[in-house]
């Protein structure tokens, strides 16, 4: 997998065509203003980072920078919200416990959350070559399929992966389904969004069809955008570190099933998905994308990890999401792949 090699390079070699920064946990609860706006609680638990104007509604006309008092992201002009589902561990007795999160490599002091990348170029260790278009206020997107339970269904989405971390910096191989063994240092999920925009719609009914993958190849192989989606954007990627260490001494199932389960019941890993609501101040993101940058070192407004950690929101959905639970919050039980696959 070519992207694996490039990502490993990005972590090792000074590069100038990627912005990499961390966002600490803002809140973890059942809210989903993209797929179920206004629903309180929404179906399953999410972990959310970014501006603290996040709430159940998120009207596309909301001025996110003006409505926020802080952001849990390192760039202080970024009031976007980024979120994913959360992982639970299913014990042999059928009880579930939430898998804690960690700050990523080089962001060890962060309170969980996720690392965000905006990539301008596929070959990002050899200098910035491309101009990419920023997203705009009101823009939002989703990637993945929460109903997917098979490898074939997961394969419709490129680059939503799991890495079983034997060391803190293990970044390969990337797998499309959950690791089926104990991962000594935890699990890394990497979620990459499509990079071609239709240039018109800030959203679409499925929150995906206003975006497209390149017509051929991938972002990493510099594949061209299709004529229906001609505007090349930065590649947005999230990395999330799941701390499975507290469970590593518990027995792994012997019947071929898995101990890992997403908060909405997927116990295969095929339904890995991610949500993004753009909320950068003014043209701050476009300026960053236009500037040859090395990781976070751009001369733009940055805050410390301690400051990021201080931007938190109170849960509005009052329920236990962290104890040993007989069912996942929202009533889900682990669902495995259909027997026919
Ligand atoms: C969300 O925030 C907006 C203002 O930013 C407010 O008008 C709205 O009532 C809030 N919705 C919920 C469900 O909290
Ligand atoms: C189920 O197993 C876990 C892990 O061994 C344990 O901590 C928990 O108390 C058990 N729950 C019940 C209801 O027995
Ligand atoms: C575990 O996963 C690996 C990688 O996907 C696969 O090659 C292997 O066959 C799996 N092992 C079992 C016991 O399912
Ligand atoms: C930027 O990230 C590097 C690691 O890549 C870290 O050492 C440095 O402290 C960060 N700078 C700021 C201002 O956060």
PDB file of N, CA and C in Angstrom, residues 4 10 59 75 81 87 89 94 96 107 161-162 187 194 198 212 221 255 274 281 285 289-290 315:
ATOM      1  N   UNK A   4       0.875   3.928   2.938  1.00  0.00           N
ATOM      2  CA  UNK A   4       1.536   3.548   4.178  1.00  0.00           C
ATOM      3  C   UNK A   4       2.972   4.051   4.185  1.00  0.00           C
ATOM      4  N   UNK A  10       6.389  10.713   6.220  1.00  0.00           N
ATOM      5  CA  UNK A  10       5.966  12.015   6.737  1.00  0.00           C
ATOM      6  C   UNK A  10       6.349  12.165   8.200  1.00  0.00           C
ATOM      7  N   UNK A  59     -26.489  24.409  12.676  1.00  0.00           N
ATOM      8  CA  UNK A  59     -27.032  25.035  11.477  1.00  0.00           C
ATOM      9  C   UNK A  59     -25.870  25.417  10.546  1.00  0.00           C
ATOM     10  N   UNK A  75      -4.253  24.850  16.344  1.00  0.00           N
ATOM     11  CA  UNK A  75      -4.392  26.114  15.610  1.00  0.00           C
ATOM     12  C   UNK A  75      -5.572  26.879  16.204  1.00  0.00           C
ATOM     13  N   UNK A  81     -15.272  21.205  13.710  1.00  0.00           N
ATOM     14  CA  UNK A  81     -15.478  20.018  14.540  1.00  0.00           C
ATOM     15  C   UNK A  81     -15.145  18.777  13.729  1.00  0.00           C
ATOM     16  N   UNK A  87     -14.595   3.297  20.421  1.00  0.00           N
ATOM     17  CA  UNK A  87     -14.441   1.846  20.520  1.00  0.00           C
ATOM     18  C   UNK A  87     -14.799   1.364  21.917  1.00  0.00           C
ATOM     19  N   UNK A  89     -14.701  -2.372  24.351  1.00  0.00           N
ATOM     20  CA  UNK A  89     -14.132  -3.707  24.500  1.00  0.00           C
ATOM     21  C   UNK A  89     -15.236  -4.617  25.015  1.00  0.00           C
ATOM     22  N   UNK A  94     -19.779 -10.756  28.042  1.00  0.00           N
ATOM     23  CA  UNK A  94     -20.732  -9.973  27.267  1.00  0.00           C
ATOM     24  C   UNK A  94     -20.857  -8.527  27.705  1.00  0.00           C
ATOM     25  N   UNK A  96     -19.518  -4.570  28.196  1.00  0.00           N
ATOM     26  CA  UNK A  96     -18.713  -3.667  27.369  1.00  0.00           C
ATOM     27  C   UNK A  96     -18.059  -2.587  28.233  1.00  0.00           C
ATOM     28  N   UNK A 107       2.338  14.107  20.666  1.00  0.00           N
ATOM     29  CA  UNK A 107       1.302  14.879  21.380  1.00  0.00           C
ATOM     30  C   UNK A 107       0.864  14.087  22.615  1.00  0.00           C
ATOM     31  N   UNK A 161      -8.626   2.880   7.876  1.00  0.00           N
ATOM     32  CA  UNK A 161      -7.830   1.709   8.260  1.00  0.00           C
ATOM     33  C   UNK A 161      -7.532   1.599   9.755  1.00  0.00           C
ATOM     34  N   UNK A 162      -7.001   0.430  10.124  1.00  0.00           N
ATOM     35  CA  UNK A 162      -6.542   0.117  11.482  1.00  0.00           C
ATOM     36  C   UNK A 162      -5.090  -0.337  11.423  1.00  0.00           C
ATOM     37  N   UNK A 187      -4.257   0.629  19.272  1.00  0.00           N
ATOM     38  CA  UNK A 187      -4.687   0.579  17.872  1.00  0.00           C
ATOM     39  C   UNK A 187      -4.756   1.998  17.341  1.00  0.00           C
ATOM     40  N   UNK A 194     -12.200  11.932   0.882  1.00  0.00           N
ATOM     41  CA  UNK A 194     -11.966  12.171  -0.547  1.00  0.00           C
ATOM     42  C   UNK A 194     -11.459  13.596  -0.786  1.00  0.00           C
ATOM     43  N   UNK A 198     -17.250  19.046  -5.783  1.00  0.00           N
ATOM     44  CA  UNK A 198     -18.030  19.443  -6.969  1.00  0.00           C
ATOM     45  C   UNK A 198     -18.010  20.958  -7.183  1.00  0.00           C
ATOM     46  N   UNK A 212     -15.642  13.473  -4.082  1.00  0.00           N
ATOM     47  CA  UNK A 212     -15.318  12.248  -4.815  1.00  0.00           C
ATOM     48  C   UNK A 212     -13.839  11.916  -4.630  1.00  0.00           C
ATOM     49  N   UNK A 221      -1.276   8.811  -5.460  1.00  0.00           N
ATOM     50  CA  UNK A 221      -0.655   8.577  -6.762  1.00  0.00           C
ATOM     51  C   UNK A 221      -0.953   9.750  -7.706  1.00  0.00           C
ATOM     52  N   UNK A 255     -13.757 -18.196  19.636  1.00  0.00           N
ATOM     53  CA  UNK A 255     -14.718 -18.642  18.610  1.00  0.00           C
ATOM     54  C   UNK A 255     -14.586 -17.849  17.303  1.00  0.00           C
ATOM     55  N   UNK A 274     -16.079   8.716   9.651  1.00  0.00           N
ATOM     56  CA  UNK A 274     -15.613   9.982  10.221  1.00  0.00           C
ATOM     57  C   UNK A 274     -16.468  11.140   9.714  1.00  0.00           C
ATOM     58  N   UNK A 281     -11.557  30.170  10.906  1.00  0.00           N
ATOM     59  CA  UNK A 281     -11.815  31.607  10.885  1.00  0.00           C
ATOM     60  C   UNK A 281     -11.348  32.202   9.552  1.00  0.00           C
ATOM     61  N   UNK A 285      -7.395  28.896   6.879  1.00  0.00           N
ATOM     62  CA  UNK A 285      -6.969  27.598   6.346  1.00  0.00           C
ATOM     63  C   UNK A 285      -6.339  27.771   4.961  1.00  0.00           C
ATOM     64  N   UNK A 289      -2.697  26.571   3.790  1.00  0.00           N
ATOM     65  CA  UNK A 289      -2.504  25.646   2.667  1.00  0.00           C
ATOM     66  C   UNK A 289      -1.606  26.259   1.591  1.00  0.00           C
ATOM     67  N   UNK A 290      -1.631  27.593   1.468  1.00  0.00           N
ATOM     68  CA  UNK A 290      -0.817  28.276   0.454  1.00  0.00           C
ATOM     69  C   UNK A 290       0.625  28.474   0.899  1.00  0.00           C
ATOM     70  N   UNK A 315     -21.114  17.297  29.010  1.00  0.00           N
ATOM     71  CA  UNK A 315     -22.070  16.447  28.299  1.00  0.00           C
ATOM     72  C   UNK A 315     -23.491  16.955  28.527  1.00  0.00           C
TER      73      UNK A 315
END
